[in-house]
mmCIF file of C-alpha atoms in Angstrom:
data_model
loop_
_atom_site.group_PDB
_atom_site.id
_atom_site.type_symbol
_atom_site.label_atom_id
_atom_site.label_comp_id
_atom_site.label_asym_id
_atom_site.label_seq_id
_atom_site.Cartn_x
_atom_site.Cartn_y
_atom_site.Cartn_z
ATOM 1 C CA UNK A 25 -39.781 5.866 -1.555
ATOM 2 C CA UNK A 26 -43.162 4.738 -2.805
ATOM 3 C CA UNK A 27 -45.153 1.640 -3.658
ATOM 4 C CA UNK A 28 -45.986 1.028 -7.313
ATOM 5 C CA UNK A 29 -47.326 -1.744 -9.522
ATOM 6 C CA UNK A 30 -44.745 -4.224 -10.787
ATOM 7 C CA UNK A 31 -45.687 -3.481 -14.409
ATOM 8 C CA UNK A 32 -44.760 0.189 -13.857
ATOM 9 C CA UNK A 33 -41.422 -0.490 -12.103
ATOM 10 C CA UNK A 34 -39.054 -0.634 -15.088
ATOM 11 C CA UNK A 35 -36.201 1.865 -14.526
ATOM 12 C CA UNK A 36 -37.003 2.249 -10.835
ATOM 13 C CA UNK A 37 -34.617 1.311 -8.029
ATOM 14 C CA UNK A 38 -35.441 -1.331 -5.444
ATOM 15 C CA UNK A 39 -35.478 0.124 -1.938
ATOM 16 C CA UNK A 40 -35.126 -3.295 -0.261
ATOM 17 C CA UNK A 41 -34.000 -6.849 -0.968
ATOM 18 C CA UNK A 42 -36.420 -9.122 -2.773
ATOM 19 C CA UNK A 43 -36.252 -12.697 -1.505
ATOM 20 C CA UNK A 44 -37.508 -15.873 -3.114
ATOM 21 C CA UNK A 45 -39.350 -18.310 -0.864
ATOM 22 C CA UNK A 46 -40.928 -21.614 -1.818
ATOM 23 C CA UNK A 47 -43.083 -23.586 0.672
ATOM 24 C CA UNK A 48 -40.867 -24.570 3.573
ATOM 25 C CA UNK A 49 -37.649 -23.233 2.010
ATOM 26 C CA UNK A 50 -35.824 -19.905 1.787
ATOM 27 C CA UNK A 51 -34.126 -19.625 -1.607
ATOM 28 C CA UNK A 52 -32.142 -16.444 -0.960
ATOM 29 C CA UNK A 53 -32.123 -12.993 -2.495
ATOM 30 C CA UNK A 54 -33.608 -12.695 -5.960
ATOM 31 C CA UNK A 55 -32.632 -9.027 -6.228
ATOM 32 C CA UNK A 56 -30.562 -6.820 -3.935
ATOM 33 C CA UNK A 57 -31.451 -3.413 -2.635
ATOM 34 C CA UNK A 58 -30.381 -0.846 -5.203
ATOM 35 C CA UNK A 59 -31.105 -3.064 -8.204
ATOM 36 C CA UNK A 60 -32.402 -1.117 -11.210
ATOM 37 C CA UNK A 61 -35.452 -2.990 -12.425
ATOM 38 C CA UNK A 62 -35.310 -4.078 -16.070
ATOM 39 C CA UNK A 63 -38.007 -5.314 -18.430
ATOM 40 C CA UNK A 64 -36.844 -8.911 -18.050
ATOM 41 C CA UNK A 65 -37.185 -8.694 -14.243
ATOM 42 C CA UNK A 66 -40.950 -8.149 -14.313
ATOM 43 C CA UNK A 67 -41.835 -11.775 -15.051
ATOM 44 C CA UNK A 68 -39.561 -12.985 -12.217
ATOM 45 C CA UNK A 69 -41.197 -10.624 -9.744
ATOM 46 C CA UNK A 70 -44.697 -11.619 -10.805
ATOM 47 C CA UNK A 71 -43.709 -15.289 -10.605
ATOM 48 C CA UNK A 72 -42.928 -15.016 -6.875
ATOM 49 C CA UNK A 73 -46.253 -13.315 -6.188
ATOM 50 C CA UNK A 74 -45.190 -9.666 -6.221
ATOM 51 C CA UNK A 75 -47.849 -7.293 -7.546
ATOM 52 C CA UNK A 76 -46.547 -4.096 -5.927
ATOM 53 C CA UNK A 77 -43.092 -3.121 -4.798
ATOM 54 C CA UNK A 78 -41.381 -0.287 -2.934
ATOM 55 C CA UNK A 79 -38.948 1.673 -5.112
ATOM 56 C CA UNK A 80 -36.900 4.818 -5.252
ATOM 57 C CA UNK A 81 -37.356 7.160 -8.182
ATOM 58 C CA UNK A 82 -34.234 9.375 -8.314
ATOM 59 C CA UNK A 83 -34.866 13.064 -8.806
ATOM 60 C CA UNK A 84 -32.848 15.206 -11.157
ATOM 61 C CA UNK A 85 -30.214 16.082 -8.521
ATOM 62 C CA UNK A 86 -29.924 12.561 -7.072
ATOM 63 C CA UNK A 87 -27.548 9.728 -7.974
ATOM 64 C CA UNK A 88 -27.762 5.973 -7.601
ATOM 65 C CA UNK A 89 -25.113 4.612 -5.212
ATOM 66 C CA UNK A 90 -23.219 2.833 -8.030
ATOM 67 C CA UNK A 91 -22.995 5.951 -10.194
ATOM 68 C CA UNK A 92 -21.810 7.996 -7.220
ATOM 69 C CA UNK A 93 -19.198 5.389 -6.260
ATOM 70 C CA UNK A 94 -17.826 5.442 -9.810
ATOM 71 C CA UNK A 95 -17.284 9.190 -9.620
ATOM 72 C CA UNK A 96 -15.540 8.870 -6.255
ATOM 73 C CA UNK A 97 -13.316 6.100 -7.647
ATOM 74 C CA UNK A 98 -12.276 8.341 -10.545
ATOM 75 C CA UNK A 99 -11.449 11.042 -8.036
ATOM 76 C CA UNK A 100 -9.361 8.868 -5.708
ATOM 77 C CA UNK A 101 -7.511 6.231 -7.703
ATOM 78 C CA UNK A 102 -4.073 7.023 -9.148
ATOM 79 C CA UNK A 103 -1.264 5.198 -10.936
ATOM 80 C CA UNK A 104 -0.608 1.535 -10.248
ATOM 81 C CA UNK A 105 -4.170 0.814 -9.093
ATOM 82 C CA UNK A 106 -7.137 -1.023 -10.558
ATOM 83 C CA UNK A 107 -10.682 -1.891 -9.452
ATOM 84 C CA UNK A 108 -12.977 -4.859 -8.988
ATOM 85 C CA UNK A 109 -14.877 -5.995 -12.047
ATOM 86 C CA UNK A 110 -18.288 -5.344 -10.525
ATOM 87 C CA UNK A 111 -19.747 -2.509 -8.509
ATOM 88 C CA UNK A 112 -21.928 -3.951 -5.749
ATOM 89 C CA UNK A 113 -24.353 -1.912 -3.645
ATOM 90 C CA UNK A 114 -22.354 1.270 -4.062
ATOM 91 C CA UNK A 115 -19.010 -0.367 -3.236
ATOM 92 C CA UNK A 116 -15.884 -0.567 -5.388
ATOM 93 C CA UNK A 117 -12.797 -2.490 -4.265
ATOM 94 C CA UNK A 118 -9.301 -1.231 -5.147
ATOM 95 C CA UNK A 119 -6.349 -3.465 -6.013
ATOM 96 C CA UNK A 120 -2.652 -2.966 -6.726
ATOM 97 C CA UNK A 121 -1.915 -3.278 -10.427
ATOM 98 C CA UNK A 122 1.804 -3.845 -9.814
ATOM 99 C CA UNK A 123 4.260 -4.720 -7.078
ATOM 100 C CA UNK A 124 5.206 -1.595 -5.224
ATOM 101 C CA UNK A 125 4.731 0.658 -2.218
ATOM 102 C CA UNK A 126 1.242 1.906 -1.405
ATOM 103 C CA UNK A 127 1.126 5.679 -1.059
ATOM 104 C CA UNK A 128 -1.838 7.347 0.631
ATOM 105 C CA UNK A 129 -2.376 11.099 0.849
ATOM 106 C CA UNK A 130 -3.688 10.944 4.397
ATOM 107 C CA UNK A 131 -4.650 14.626 4.577
ATOM 108 C CA UNK A 132 -6.836 14.418 1.467
ATOM 109 C CA UNK A 133 -8.269 11.083 2.590
ATOM 110 C CA UNK A 134 -9.431 12.692 5.834
ATOM 111 C CA UNK A 135 -10.973 15.633 3.972
ATOM 112 C CA UNK A 136 -12.884 13.306 1.680
ATOM 113 C CA UNK A 137 -14.225 11.200 4.536
ATOM 114 C CA UNK A 138 -15.294 14.394 6.321
ATOM 115 C CA UNK A 139 -17.686 15.207 3.457
ATOM 116 C CA UNK A 140 -20.107 12.587 4.751
ATOM 117 C CA UNK A 141 -22.256 9.876 3.158
ATOM 118 C CA UNK A 142 -19.282 8.591 1.154
ATOM 119 C CA UNK A 143 -16.308 6.694 2.536
ATOM 120 C CA UNK A 144 -12.895 5.602 1.318
ATOM 121 C CA UNK A 145 -10.954 3.064 3.371
ATOM 122 C CA UNK A 146 -7.365 1.986 2.666
ATOM 123 C CA UNK A 147 -4.459 -0.052 3.927
ATOM 124 C CA UNK A 148 -1.695 1.845 5.712
ATOM 125 C CA UNK A 149 0.498 4.318 3.863
ATOM 126 C CA UNK A 150 3.900 2.916 2.776
ATOM 127 C CA UNK A 151 2.775 -0.722 2.903
ATOM 128 C CA UNK A 152 4.627 -2.886 0.360
ATOM 129 C CA UNK A 153 2.038 -4.619 -1.809
ATOM 130 C CA UNK A 154 1.918 -7.333 -4.452
ATOM 131 C CA UNK A 155 0.139 -7.126 -7.775
ATOM 132 C CA UNK A 156 -3.505 -8.081 -7.296
ATOM 133 C CA UNK A 157 -3.538 -7.316 -3.567
ATOM 134 C CA UNK A 158 -6.570 -5.477 -2.200
ATOM 135 C CA UNK A 159 -5.525 -2.014 -1.010
ATOM 136 C CA UNK A 160 -8.773 -0.212 -0.262
ATOM 137 C CA UNK A 161 -12.371 0.461 -1.221
ATOM 138 C CA UNK A 162 -14.976 3.162 -1.531
ATOM 139 C CA UNK A 163 -18.649 2.961 -0.650
ATOM 140 C CA UNK A 164 -21.584 5.308 -0.835
ATOM 141 C CA UNK A 165 -23.660 5.021 2.323
ATOM 142 C CA UNK A 166 -27.207 5.877 1.164
ATOM 143 C CA UNK A 167 -28.911 4.098 -1.724
ATOM 144 C CA UNK A 168 -29.620 7.462 -3.335
ATOM 145 C CA UNK A 169 -27.294 10.390 -2.724
ATOM 146 C CA UNK A 170 -27.669 14.066 -3.492
ATOM 147 C CA UNK A 171 -25.291 14.913 -6.318
ATOM 148 C CA UNK A 172 -24.169 18.001 -4.408
ATOM 149 C CA UNK A 173 -22.194 15.689 -2.077
ATOM 150 C CA UNK A 174 -20.230 14.292 -5.003
ATOM 151 C CA UNK A 175 -19.678 17.745 -6.482
ATOM 152 C CA UNK A 176 -18.406 18.923 -3.095
ATOM 153 C CA UNK A 177 -15.904 16.059 -3.053
ATOM 154 C CA UNK A 178 -14.814 16.786 -6.626
ATOM 155 C CA UNK A 179 -14.201 20.432 -5.780
ATOM 156 C CA UNK A 180 -12.269 19.475 -2.659
ATOM 157 C CA UNK A 181 -9.971 16.727 -3.998
ATOM 158 C CA UNK A 182 -7.612 17.947 -6.712
ATOM 159 C CA UNK A 183 -5.008 15.171 -6.455
ATOM 160 C CA UNK A 184 -5.321 11.399 -6.510
ATOM 161 C CA UNK A 185 -5.393 10.006 -2.978
ATOM 162 C CA UNK A 186 -4.138 6.472 -3.685
ATOM 163 C CA UNK A 187 -1.291 5.260 -5.871
ATOM 164 C CA UNK A 188 1.233 2.433 -5.979
ATOM 165 C CA UNK A 189 4.843 3.422 -6.566
ATOM 166 C CA UNK A 190 6.402 0.673 -8.656
ATOM 167 C CA UNK A 191 9.325 -1.352 -7.340
ATOM 168 C CA UNK A 192 11.737 -2.011 -10.179
ATOM 169 C CA UNK A 193 14.594 -4.574 -10.117
ATOM 170 C CA UNK A 194 17.774 -3.084 -8.651
ATOM 171 C CA UNK A 195 21.405 -4.121 -8.399
ATOM 172 C CA UNK A 196 23.303 -3.800 -5.140
ATOM 173 C CA UNK A 197 26.802 -4.289 -3.761
ATOM 174 C CA UNK A 198 27.068 -5.714 -0.258
ATOM 175 C CA UNK A 199 30.015 -4.419 1.776
ATOM 176 C CA UNK A 200 30.541 -6.547 4.880
ATOM 177 C CA UNK A 201 33.013 -5.237 7.456
ATOM 178 C CA UNK A 202 34.658 -6.637 10.552
ATOM 179 C CA UNK A 203 38.149 -7.928 11.330
ATOM 180 C CA UNK A 204 36.802 -11.256 12.570
ATOM 181 C CA UNK A 205 34.960 -11.932 9.312
ATOM 182 C CA UNK A 206 37.784 -10.576 7.150
ATOM 183 C CA UNK A 207 40.331 -12.886 8.820
ATOM 184 C CA UNK A 208 38.020 -15.889 8.619
ATOM 185 C CA UNK A 209 37.464 -16.332 12.352
ATOM 186 C CA UNK A 210 33.698 -15.832 11.905
ATOM 187 C CA UNK A 211 31.655 -16.897 8.899
ATOM 188 C CA UNK A 212 29.632 -14.112 7.326
ATOM 189 C CA UNK A 213 25.884 -14.571 7.836
ATOM 190 C CA UNK A 214 24.677 -11.376 6.168
ATOM 191 C CA UNK A 215 24.858 -12.415 2.506
ATOM 192 C CA UNK A 216 22.024 -14.999 2.482
ATOM 193 C CA UNK A 217 19.786 -12.658 4.482
ATOM 194 C CA UNK A 218 20.384 -9.720 2.144
ATOM 195 C CA UNK A 219 19.951 -11.913 -0.930
ATOM 196 C CA UNK A 220 16.574 -13.073 0.357
ATOM 197 C CA UNK A 221 15.411 -9.547 1.246
ATOM 198 C CA UNK A 222 16.342 -8.100 -2.151
ATOM 199 C CA UNK A 223 15.281 -11.180 -4.075
ATOM 200 C CA UNK A 224 11.735 -10.875 -2.769
ATOM 201 C CA UNK A 225 11.475 -7.610 -4.713
ATOM 202 C CA UNK A 226 13.198 -8.915 -7.831
ATOM 203 C CA UNK A 227 16.534 -7.271 -7.015
ATOM 204 C CA UNK A 228 19.958 -8.828 -6.587
ATOM 205 C CA UNK A 229 23.371 -8.453 -4.988
ATOM 206 C CA UNK A 230 25.907 -8.516 -7.802
ATOM 207 C CA UNK A 231 28.975 -8.581 -5.567
ATOM 208 C CA UNK A 232 29.958 -8.902 -1.921
ATOM 209 C CA UNK A 233 33.121 -7.320 -0.540
ATOM 210 C CA UNK A 234 34.435 -8.398 2.872
ATOM 211 C CA UNK A 235 36.659 -5.771 4.473
ATOM 212 C CA UNK A 236 38.486 -5.192 7.769
ATOM 213 C CA UNK A 237 37.555 -2.347 10.095
ATOM 214 C CA UNK A 238 39.441 0.164 7.941
ATOM 215 C CA UNK A 239 37.737 3.471 7.205
ATOM 216 C CA UNK A 240 39.661 4.236 4.027
ATOM 217 C CA UNK A 241 39.067 0.804 2.519
ATOM 218 C CA UNK A 242 35.351 0.951 3.309
ATOM 219 C CA UNK A 243 34.989 4.453 1.826
ATOM 220 C CA UNK A 244 36.942 3.486 -1.301
ATOM 221 C CA UNK A 245 34.773 0.441 -1.916
ATOM 222 C CA UNK A 246 31.541 2.369 -1.450
ATOM 223 C CA UNK A 247 32.629 4.894 -4.058
ATOM 224 C CA UNK A 248 33.879 2.127 -6.356
ATOM 225 C CA UNK A 249 30.527 0.331 -6.183
ATOM 226 C CA UNK A 250 28.738 3.516 -7.208
ATOM 227 C CA UNK A 251 31.225 4.940 -9.716
ATOM 228 C CA UNK A 252 32.472 1.732 -11.357
ATOM 229 C CA UNK A 253 29.856 -0.948 -10.743
ATOM 230 C CA UNK A 254 27.051 1.569 -11.332
ATOM 231 C CA UNK A 255 24.876 -0.106 -8.716
ATOM 232 C CA UNK A 256 21.526 1.257 -7.606
ATOM 233 C CA UNK A 257 22.139 0.780 -3.883
ATOM 234 C CA UNK A 258 25.051 0.014 -1.544
ATOM 235 C CA UNK A 259 24.406 -2.027 1.589
ATOM 236 C CA UNK A 260 26.969 -1.953 4.395
ATOM 237 C CA UNK A 261 26.768 -4.560 7.148
ATOM 238 C CA UNK A 262 28.823 -4.890 10.321
ATOM 239 C CA UNK A 263 30.557 -2.278 12.415
ATOM 240 C CA UNK A 264 27.405 -0.210 12.947
ATOM 241 C CA UNK A 265 27.520 0.160 16.734
ATOM 242 C CA UNK A 266 29.381 2.766 18.815
ATOM 243 C CA UNK A 267 32.358 0.618 19.814
ATOM 244 C CA UNK A 268 35.774 2.159 19.036
ATOM 245 C CA UNK A 269 36.539 -0.410 16.328
ATOM 246 C CA UNK A 270 33.140 -0.018 14.614
ATOM 247 C CA UNK A 271 34.120 2.439 11.906
ATOM 248 C CA UNK A 272 31.521 1.817 9.202
ATOM 249 C CA UNK A 273 29.385 4.916 10.014
ATOM 250 C CA UNK A 274 32.398 7.234 9.932
ATOM 251 C CA UNK A 275 33.610 5.558 6.719
ATOM 252 C CA UNK A 276 30.266 6.285 5.090
ATOM 253 C CA UNK A 277 30.474 9.893 6.272
ATOM 254 C CA UNK A 278 33.967 10.182 4.787
ATOM 255 C CA UNK A 279 32.511 9.515 1.319
ATOM 256 C CA UNK A 280 31.318 13.146 1.408
ATOM 257 C CA UNK A 281 27.783 12.138 0.631
ATOM 258 C CA UNK A 282 24.587 13.278 2.312
ATOM 259 C CA UNK A 283 23.995 11.680 5.719
ATOM 260 C CA UNK A 284 20.248 11.491 6.314
ATOM 261 C CA UNK A 285 20.399 9.773 9.705
ATOM 262 C CA UNK A 286 22.493 7.575 11.918
ATOM 263 C CA UNK A 287 19.962 6.067 14.266
ATOM 264 C CA UNK A 288 16.276 5.240 13.828
ATOM 265 C CA UNK A 289 13.380 4.981 16.323
ATOM 266 C CA UNK A 290 12.817 1.366 15.291
ATOM 267 C CA UNK A 291 13.396 -1.835 17.241
ATOM 268 C CA UNK A 292 15.082 -3.955 15.990
ATOM 269 C CA UNK A 293 17.267 -1.594 13.988
ATOM 270 C CA UNK A 294 18.086 1.448 16.114
ATOM 271 C CA UNK A 295 21.680 1.653 14.781
ATOM 272 C CA UNK A 296 20.537 2.011 11.173
ATOM 273 C CA UNK A 297 22.255 4.539 8.897
ATOM 274 C CA UNK A 298 20.930 6.089 5.701
ATOM 275 C CA UNK A 299 23.044 8.202 3.362
ATOM 276 C CA UNK A 300 23.132 9.211 -0.290
ATOM 277 C CA UNK A 301 26.125 9.572 -2.563
ATOM 278 C CA UNK A 302 25.202 11.263 -5.844
ATOM 279 C CA UNK A 303 21.584 10.181 -5.230
ATOM 280 C CA UNK A 304 22.600 6.538 -4.762
ATOM 281 C CA UNK A 305 21.332 5.258 -1.396
ATOM 282 C CA UNK A 306 23.781 3.761 1.101
ATOM 283 C CA UNK A 307 22.201 1.626 3.804
ATOM 284 C CA UNK A 308 24.118 0.894 6.987
ATOM 285 C CA UNK A 309 22.398 -2.215 8.331
ATOM 286 C CA UNK A 310 22.940 -3.181 12.010
ATOM 287 C CA UNK A 311 23.700 -6.747 13.082
ATOM 288 C CA UNK A 312 20.122 -7.403 14.240
ATOM 289 C CA UNK A 313 19.220 -8.020 10.582
ATOM 290 C CA UNK A 314 21.155 -11.322 10.762
ATOM 291 C CA UNK A 315 18.818 -12.926 13.267
ATOM 292 C CA UNK A 316 15.622 -10.861 13.617
ATOM 293 C CA UNK A 317 12.801 -11.757 11.229
ATOM 294 C CA UNK A 318 11.850 -8.105 10.722
ATOM 295 C CA UNK A 319 13.887 -4.948 11.246
ATOM 296 C CA UNK A 320 14.204 -1.375 10.039
ATOM 297 C CA UNK A 321 15.462 -2.797 6.738
ATOM 298 C CA UNK A 322 12.039 -4.266 5.953
ATOM 299 C CA UNK A 323 10.488 -0.809 6.339
ATOM 300 C CA UNK A 324 13.062 1.159 4.372
ATOM 301 C CA UNK A 325 14.109 -1.251 1.612
ATOM 302 C CA UNK A 326 10.870 -1.324 -0.427
ATOM 303 C CA UNK A 327 10.684 2.475 -0.432
ATOM 304 C CA UNK A 328 14.301 2.723 -1.551
ATOM 305 C CA UNK A 329 13.659 0.187 -4.310
ATOM 306 C CA UNK A 330 10.673 2.276 -5.407
ATOM 307 C CA UNK A 331 13.093 5.202 -5.957
ATOM 308 C CA UNK A 332 11.788 7.250 -3.046
ATOM 309 C CA UNK A 333 14.448 9.538 -1.568
ATOM 310 C CA UNK A 334 13.860 9.322 2.159
ATOM 311 C CA UNK A 335 14.301 12.209 4.578
ATOM 312 C CA UNK A 336 15.125 12.385 8.267
ATOM 313 C CA UNK A 337 11.435 13.062 8.937
ATOM 314 C CA UNK A 338 10.502 9.863 7.081
ATOM 315 C CA UNK A 339 12.755 7.858 9.384
ATOM 316 C CA UNK A 340 11.745 9.744 12.537
ATOM 317 C CA UNK A 341 8.052 9.131 11.811
ATOM 318 C CA UNK A 342 8.593 5.389 12.255
ATOM 319 C CA UNK A 343 8.701 5.935 16.021
ATOM 320 C CA UNK A 344 4.923 5.523 16.211
ATOM 321 C CA UNK A 345 4.612 1.807 15.428
ATOM 322 C CA UNK A 346 8.350 1.235 15.145
ATOM 323 C CA UNK A 347 8.532 -1.563 17.689
ATOM 324 C CA UNK A 348 8.280 -5.035 16.170
ATOM 325 C CA UNK A 349 6.401 -7.450 18.439
ATOM 326 C CA UNK A 350 8.351 -10.459 17.106
ATOM 327 C CA UNK A 351 5.157 -12.474 16.752
ATOM 328 C CA UNK A 352 5.485 -16.244 16.678
ATOM 329 C CA UNK A 353 3.777 -16.217 13.284
ATOM 330 C CA UNK A 354 4.928 -13.189 11.312
ATOM 331 C CA UNK A 355 2.243 -11.476 9.209
ATOM 332 C CA UNK A 356 4.342 -8.517 8.041
ATOM 333 C CA UNK A 357 3.507 -6.209 6.313
ATOM 334 C CA UNK A 358 -0.064 -6.757 7.518
ATOM 335 C CA UNK A 359 0.683 -5.853 11.119
ATOM 336 C CA UNK A 360 1.387 -2.803 13.283
ATOM 337 C CA UNK A 361 5.145 -2.712 12.581
ATOM 338 C CA UNK A 362 6.123 0.550 10.940
ATOM 339 C CA UNK A 363 2.549 1.851 10.740
#
């Protein structure tokens, strides 16, 4: 950093903010730290009484913060993401370019932030996001950074760290079980809840089937929904506990599909079941989904609708953060639930 005459400052980088003050009044920043001085700026600087100014003159192996941030952005940002229109003081904001599920490579993110002098900050992995929602940002810490830091990051990061997996409209069949509902003693309350959950993501329930607690009938209708209706997902509600007459889990198993898990470390939603039949997901949703604002379904559904095939480890990992606090004002997904 050195002090030079204003007339010689074109192309140099301001090392501090330049403020404009008139007698008795502060008019704010005329130029921000990091501004590259242009020919047209000279008259403005002279007009406020500046004859000399402190500037940075980058050396051959040094980068301005904005140029460095651009290279980091190109390194980090993957499909389904976009950036802010303007780079400010070495910072670039990231936004979702479509509705989907935010995916963060946490291992690579840590490696990048361990390089030093550059940072990338994101929302939590697996957060459902809307188009236009801010999902992260990068910033270069010093005004001028040695290019070797950026080269080190480029050599270290060989995959994009951030992407948004698109949620596409899906069709589902809802299979509601229970003798009380089937015989009309209790009115089904699952349909409006499931319609709202799927509708939020542009998906729909094309048909609801209400069945008694009969394993064969439940299994037959699951297969029919997949083979004949060609649905993208089957949702089974009711009969998900361990009572003798709750046969839905065993009916799903009898379909000869792949059982991923029966049980999840999530509250509400511990009795959740996930299975696949010929790659079509089958969700066994416990009764808590009828009355609880947020459950395991809110964590799993967006990932299923984004065509992610979940594993037992995916479900087990929800244990850390899997307890919903049932806040009076729900801010999901911008809360600790499922994080």
